[in-house]
Amino acid sequence: MSPTGPPSSPVPSSVTGPRRVRPTRRQVLVTAAAVAATVPLAGCSRATTRTQDASDALLALADAARSDAALIVAAVTGDPSLAGRLEPLRAARMEHAAALDQAGGRTPGQIASPATPPSGDLAAVRDAVAGSARSAGEVVPRASALQVGLVAEVAACCATYAAILTGTPA
């Protein structure tokens, strides 16, 4: 033994081998939803010219986004403990509505507020955003190259939240 302490190891203590890190359930769900939402994009290629305009479909998606946001407000009104889980989704759906309106050619003065649902709960919100994800996925093949990114973003967000809301509370 040396006067300065125990002999040093030839391998630094910080390099003890690969450390296995398990992904969280949320990370797995987010990844799965993102992959599922991009499947409709598999048919896209640079060689494909998309000339079809999906403006009407984008406006329908915008209306659905506002409807989802109103349903979320109703669900939170009925159960205020859901606010923390649902407020980010409500904000995202309102952002989706604004972006889809712009992409579809609707001006802010043309937007009608959706009728507020009489009541909503977590299951209704989950079902609504799952339906919005499916609807967005159906629009991708008709969308122009410039519209595909926005529609895919909407589909991925809605699919992710539908998956998260299916699970147990965080």
PDB file of C-alpha atoms in Angstrom:
ATOM      1  CA  MET A   1       0.000   0.000   0.000  1.00  0.00           C
ATOM      2  CA  SER A   2       1.313   3.413  -0.902  1.00  0.00           C
ATOM      3  CA  PRO A   3       1.378   6.279   1.549  1.00  0.00           C
ATOM      4  CA  THR A   4      -1.330   8.097  -0.448  1.00  0.00           C
ATOM      5  CA  GLY A   5      -3.953   5.404  -0.145  1.00  0.00           C
ATOM      6  CA  PRO A   6      -5.006   2.162  -1.841  1.00  0.00           C
ATOM      7  CA  PRO A   7      -3.527   1.367  -5.243  1.00  0.00           C
ATOM      8  CA  SER A   8      -5.502   2.811  -8.109  1.00  0.00           C
ATOM      9  CA  SER A   9      -7.466   0.512 -10.360  1.00  0.00           C
ATOM     10  CA  PRO A  10      -6.431   0.324 -14.034  1.00  0.00           C
ATOM     11  CA  VAL A  11     -10.101   0.933 -14.963  1.00  0.00           C
ATOM     12  CA  PRO A  12     -11.719   4.156 -13.737  1.00  0.00           C
ATOM     13  CA  SER A  13     -14.574   3.546 -11.335  1.00  0.00           C
ATOM     14  CA  SER A  14     -16.927   5.477 -13.628  1.00  0.00           C
ATOM     15  CA  VAL A  15     -16.440   2.872 -16.381  1.00  0.00           C
ATOM     16  CA  THR A  16     -17.865  -0.276 -14.880  1.00  0.00           C
ATOM     17  CA  GLY A  17     -19.662  -1.477 -17.958  1.00  0.00           C
ATOM     18  CA  PRO A  18     -22.808  -0.602 -19.850  1.00  0.00           C
ATOM     19  CA  ARG A  19     -25.657   0.499 -17.679  1.00  0.00           C
ATOM     20  CA  ARG A  20     -29.065  -0.702 -18.777  1.00  0.00           C
ATOM     21  CA  VAL A  21     -31.729   1.968 -18.590  1.00  0.00           C
ATOM     22  CA  ARG A  22     -35.365   0.980 -18.874  1.00  0.00           C
ATOM     23  CA  PRO A  23     -37.600   3.440 -20.692  1.00  0.00           C
ATOM     24  CA  THR A  24     -40.601   4.708 -18.802  1.00  0.00           C
ATOM     25  CA  ARG A  25     -44.067   3.648 -19.797  1.00  0.00           C
ATOM     26  CA  ARG A  26     -44.770   7.154 -21.064  1.00  0.00           C
ATOM     27  CA  GLN A  27     -41.679   7.083 -23.300  1.00  0.00           C
ATOM     28  CA  VAL A  28     -42.799   3.753 -24.763  1.00  0.00           C
ATOM     29  CA  LEU A  29     -46.320   5.058 -25.423  1.00  0.00           C
ATOM     30  CA  VAL A  30     -45.050   8.267 -27.005  1.00  0.00           C
ATOM     31  CA  THR A  31     -42.701   6.363 -29.272  1.00  0.00           C
ATOM     32  CA  ALA A  32     -45.373   3.844 -30.241  1.00  0.00           C
ATOM     33  CA  ALA A  33     -47.870   6.587 -31.020  1.00  0.00           C
ATOM     34  CA  ALA A  34     -45.356   8.511 -33.088  1.00  0.00           C
ATOM     35  CA  VAL A  35     -44.508   5.405 -35.087  1.00  0.00           C
ATOM     36  CA  ALA A  36     -48.185   4.565 -35.571  1.00  0.00           C
ATOM     37  CA  ALA A  37     -48.933   8.085 -36.725  1.00  0.00           C
ATOM     38  CA  THR A  38     -46.144   8.020 -39.300  1.00  0.00           C
ATOM     39  CA  VAL A  39     -47.296   4.773 -40.936  1.00  0.00           C
ATOM     40  CA  PRO A  40     -49.614   6.655 -43.322  1.00  0.00           C
ATOM     41  CA  LEU A  41     -46.576   8.678 -44.360  1.00  0.00           C
ATOM     42  CA  ALA A  42     -44.777   5.578 -45.631  1.00  0.00           C
ATOM     43  CA  GLY A  43     -46.280   6.126 -49.065  1.00  0.00           C
ATOM     44  CA  CYS A  44     -44.785   9.605 -49.275  1.00  0.00           C
ATOM     45  CA  SER A  45     -41.696  10.081 -51.363  1.00  0.00           C
ATOM     46  CA  ARG A  46     -39.889  12.928 -53.012  1.00  0.00           C
ATOM     47  CA  ALA A  47     -40.810  11.491 -56.399  1.00  0.00           C
ATOM     48  CA  THR A  48     -44.520  11.746 -55.632  1.00  0.00           C
ATOM     49  CA  THR A  49     -46.060  15.061 -56.595  1.00  0.00           C
ATOM     50  CA  ARG A  50     -49.028  15.965 -54.461  1.00  0.00           C
ATOM     51  CA  THR A  51     -51.295  18.414 -56.176  1.00  0.00           C
ATOM     52  CA  GLN A  52     -54.517  17.740 -54.338  1.00  0.00           C
ATOM     53  CA  ASP A  53     -55.553  20.383 -51.837  1.00  0.00           C
ATOM     54  CA  ALA A  54     -57.088  19.210 -48.598  1.00  0.00           C
ATOM     55  CA  SER A  55     -58.309  22.612 -47.376  1.00  0.00           C
ATOM     56  CA  ASP A  56     -61.820  21.379 -46.537  1.00  0.00           C
ATOM     57  CA  ALA A  57     -60.393  18.440 -44.607  1.00  0.00           C
ATOM     58  CA  LEU A  58     -58.019  20.764 -42.724  1.00  0.00           C
ATOM     59  CA  LEU A  59     -60.921  22.981 -41.736  1.00  0.00           C
ATOM     60  CA  ALA A  60     -62.846  19.931 -40.511  1.00  0.00           C
ATOM     61  CA  LEU A  61     -59.806  18.952 -38.415  1.00  0.00           C
ATOM     62  CA  ALA A  62     -59.687  22.511 -37.027  1.00  0.00           C
ATOM     63  CA  ASP A  63     -63.353  22.298 -36.037  1.00  0.00           C
ATOM     64  CA  ALA A  64     -62.686  18.930 -34.363  1.00  0.00           C
ATOM     65  CA  ALA A  65     -59.769  20.461 -32.462  1.00  0.00           C
ATOM     66  CA  ARG A  66     -61.992  23.214 -31.079  1.00  0.00           C
ATOM     67  CA  SER A  67     -64.640  20.637 -30.207  1.00  0.00           C
ATOM     68  CA  ASP A  68     -62.026  18.531 -28.375  1.00  0.00           C
ATOM     69  CA  ALA A  69     -60.894  21.617 -26.437  1.00  0.00           C
ATOM     70  CA  ALA A  70     -64.499  22.386 -25.437  1.00  0.00           C
ATOM     71  CA  LEU A  71     -64.961  18.773 -24.308  1.00  0.00           C
ATOM     72  CA  ILE A  72     -61.801  19.061 -22.205  1.00  0.00           C
ATOM     73  CA  VAL A  73     -63.134  22.219 -20.558  1.00  0.00           C
ATOM     74  CA  ALA A  74     -66.378  20.378 -19.752  1.00  0.00           C
ATOM     75  CA  ALA A  75     -64.455  17.412 -18.322  1.00  0.00           C
ATOM     76  CA  VAL A  76     -62.309  19.670 -16.126  1.00  0.00           C
ATOM     77  CA  THR A  77     -65.405  21.559 -15.002  1.00  0.00           C
ATOM     78  CA  GLY A  78     -66.951  18.243 -13.940  1.00  0.00           C
ATOM     79  CA  ASP A  79     -63.753  16.988 -12.282  1.00  0.00           C
ATOM     80  CA  PRO A  80     -61.245  19.757 -11.454  1.00  0.00           C
ATOM     81  CA  SER A  81     -58.624  17.155 -10.478  1.00  0.00           C
ATOM     82  CA  LEU A  82     -58.212  16.450 -14.229  1.00  0.00           C
ATOM     83  CA  ALA A  83     -56.937  19.964 -14.940  1.00  0.00           C
ATOM     84  CA  GLY A  84     -53.264  19.080 -14.587  1.00  0.00           C
ATOM     85  CA  ARG A  85     -53.547  16.158 -17.000  1.00  0.00           C
ATOM     86  CA  LEU A  86     -55.810  17.788 -19.556  1.00  0.00           C
ATOM     87  CA  GLU A  87     -54.717  21.429 -19.723  1.00  0.00           C
ATOM     88  CA  PRO A  88     -51.662  20.688 -21.931  1.00  0.00           C
ATOM     89  CA  LEU A  89     -53.928  18.765 -24.303  1.00  0.00           C
ATOM     90  CA  ARG A  90     -56.473  21.603 -24.398  1.00  0.00           C
ATOM     91  CA  ALA A  91     -53.713  24.101 -25.194  1.00  0.00           C
ATOM     92  CA  ALA A  92     -52.318  21.826 -27.915  1.00  0.00           C
ATOM     93  CA  ARG A  93     -55.739  21.335 -29.505  1.00  0.00           C
ATOM     94  CA  MET A  94     -56.303  25.111 -29.594  1.00  0.00           C
ATOM     95  CA  GLU A  95     -52.894  25.541 -31.264  1.00  0.00           C
ATOM     96  CA  HIS A  96     -53.869  22.820 -33.738  1.00  0.00           C
ATOM     97  CA  ALA A  97     -57.125  24.625 -34.509  1.00  0.00           C
ATOM     98  CA  ALA A  98     -55.339  27.903 -35.226  1.00  0.00           C
ATOM     99  CA  ALA A  99     -52.679  26.274 -37.421  1.00  0.00           C
ATOM    100  CA  LEU A 100     -55.223  24.154 -39.310  1.00  0.00           C
ATOM    101  CA  ASP A 101     -57.461  27.174 -39.884  1.00  0.00           C
ATOM    102  CA  GLN A 102     -54.527  29.073 -41.353  1.00  0.00           C
ATOM    103  CA  ALA A 103     -53.418  26.119 -43.520  1.00  0.00           C
ATOM    104  CA  GLY A 104     -57.002  25.633 -44.707  1.00  0.00           C
ATOM    105  CA  GLY A 105     -57.394  29.291 -45.635  1.00  0.00           C
ATOM    106  CA  ARG A 106     -59.862  30.297 -42.925  1.00  0.00           C
ATOM    107  CA  THR A 107     -59.521  33.756 -41.441  1.00  0.00           C
ATOM    108  CA  PRO A 108     -60.008  34.330 -37.698  1.00  0.00           C
ATOM    109  CA  GLY A 109     -63.306  36.181 -38.300  1.00  0.00           C
ATOM    110  CA  GLN A 110     -64.809  33.095 -39.967  1.00  0.00           C
ATOM    111  CA  ILE A 111     -64.374  30.826 -36.958  1.00  0.00           C
ATOM    112  CA  ALA A 112     -67.533  29.769 -35.151  1.00  0.00           C
ATOM    113  CA  SER A 113     -67.202  28.583 -31.577  1.00  0.00           C
ATOM    114  CA  PRO A 114     -68.297  24.996 -31.046  1.00  0.00           C
ATOM    115  CA  ALA A 115     -71.247  24.284 -28.822  1.00  0.00           C
ATOM    116  CA  THR A 116     -69.963  23.356 -25.389  1.00  0.00           C
ATOM    117  CA  PRO A 117     -70.857  19.764 -24.609  1.00  0.00           C
ATOM    118  CA  PRO A 118     -73.251  19.378 -21.676  1.00  0.00           C
ATOM    119  CA  SER A 119     -70.770  17.151 -19.860  1.00  0.00           C
ATOM    120  CA  GLY A 120     -67.552  15.336 -20.481  1.00  0.00           C
ATOM    121  CA  ASP A 121     -65.296  12.950 -18.680  1.00  0.00           C
ATOM    122  CA  LEU A 122     -61.865  11.442 -19.179  1.00  0.00           C
ATOM    123  CA  ALA A 123     -63.219   8.581 -21.307  1.00  0.00           C
ATOM    124  CA  ALA A 124     -65.055  11.006 -23.602  1.00  0.00           C
ATOM    125  CA  VAL A 125     -61.903  13.101 -24.014  1.00  0.00           C
ATOM    126  CA  ARG A 126     -59.832   9.996 -24.749  1.00  0.00           C
ATOM    127  CA  ASP A 127     -62.331   8.787 -27.343  1.00  0.00           C
ATOM    128  CA  ALA A 128     -62.542  12.227 -28.956  1.00  0.00           C
ATOM    129  CA  VAL A 129     -58.775  12.637 -29.363  1.00  0.00           C
ATOM    130  CA  ALA A 130     -58.443   9.040 -30.604  1.00  0.00           C
ATOM    131  CA  GLY A 131     -61.066   9.866 -33.246  1.00  0.00           C
ATOM    132  CA  SER A 132     -59.198  13.057 -34.125  1.00  0.00           C
ATOM    133  CA  ALA A 133     -55.991  11.041 -34.574  1.00  0.00           C
ATOM    134  CA  ARG A 134     -57.766   8.662 -36.956  1.00  0.00           C
ATOM    135  CA  SER A 135     -59.329  11.547 -38.888  1.00  0.00           C
ATOM    136  CA  ALA A 136     -55.966  13.267 -39.262  1.00  0.00           C
ATOM    137  CA  GLY A 137     -54.397  10.024 -40.466  1.00  0.00           C
ATOM    138  CA  GLU A 138     -57.075   9.766 -43.143  1.00  0.00           C
ATOM    139  CA  VAL A 139     -56.289  13.276 -44.397  1.00  0.00           C
ATOM    140  CA  VAL A 140     -52.565  12.610 -44.961  1.00  0.00           C
ATOM    141  CA  PRO A 141     -52.952  10.893 -48.358  1.00  0.00           C
ATOM    142  CA  ARG A 142     -55.015  13.828 -49.670  1.00  0.00           C
ATOM    143  CA  ALA A 143     -52.821  16.573 -48.221  1.00  0.00           C
ATOM    144  CA  SER A 144     -50.284  18.562 -50.170  1.00  0.00           C
ATOM    145  CA  ALA A 145     -46.621  18.237 -49.304  1.00  0.00           C
ATOM    146  CA  LEU A 146     -46.825  21.434 -47.272  1.00  0.00           C
ATOM    147  CA  GLN A 147     -49.873  20.227 -45.338  1.00  0.00           C
ATOM    148  CA  VAL A 148     -48.600  16.737 -44.484  1.00  0.00           C
ATOM    149  CA  GLY A 149     -46.282  17.869 -41.686  1.00  0.00           C
ATOM    150  CA  LEU A 150     -49.021  19.733 -39.856  1.00  0.00           C
ATOM    151  CA  VAL A 151     -51.531  16.925 -40.233  1.00  0.00           C
ATOM    152  CA  ALA A 152     -48.976  14.332 -39.076  1.00  0.00           C
ATOM    153  CA  GLU A 153     -48.183  16.488 -36.039  1.00  0.00           C
ATOM    154  CA  VAL A 154     -51.874  16.640 -35.145  1.00  0.00           C
ATOM    155  CA  ALA A 155     -52.254  12.866 -35.611  1.00  0.00           C
ATOM    156  CA  ALA A 156     -49.196  12.102 -33.472  1.00  0.00           C
ATOM    157  CA  CYS A 157     -50.254  14.448 -30.674  1.00  0.00           C
ATOM    158  CA  CYS A 158     -53.794  13.089 -30.536  1.00  0.00           C
ATOM    159  CA  ALA A 159     -52.676   9.442 -30.726  1.00  0.00           C
ATOM    160  CA  THR A 160     -50.152  10.022 -27.959  1.00  0.00           C
ATOM    161  CA  TYR A 161     -52.678  11.637 -25.654  1.00  0.00           C
ATOM    162  CA  ALA A 162     -55.253   8.931 -26.388  1.00  0.00           C
ATOM    163  CA  ALA A 163     -52.657   6.322 -25.391  1.00  0.00           C
ATOM    164  CA  ILE A 164     -51.610   8.217 -22.273  1.00  0.00           C
ATOM    165  CA  LEU A 165     -55.201   8.762 -21.165  1.00  0.00           C
ATOM    166  CA  THR A 166     -55.856   5.025 -21.567  1.00  0.00           C
ATOM    167  CA  GLY A 167     -53.225   4.250 -18.920  1.00  0.00           C
ATOM    168  CA  THR A 168     -53.330   4.741 -15.212  1.00  0.00           C
ATOM    169  CA  PRO A 169     -53.041   8.214 -13.698  1.00  0.00           C
ATOM    170  CA  ALA A 170     -49.513   9.616 -13.566  1.00  0.00           C
TER     171      ALA A 170
END
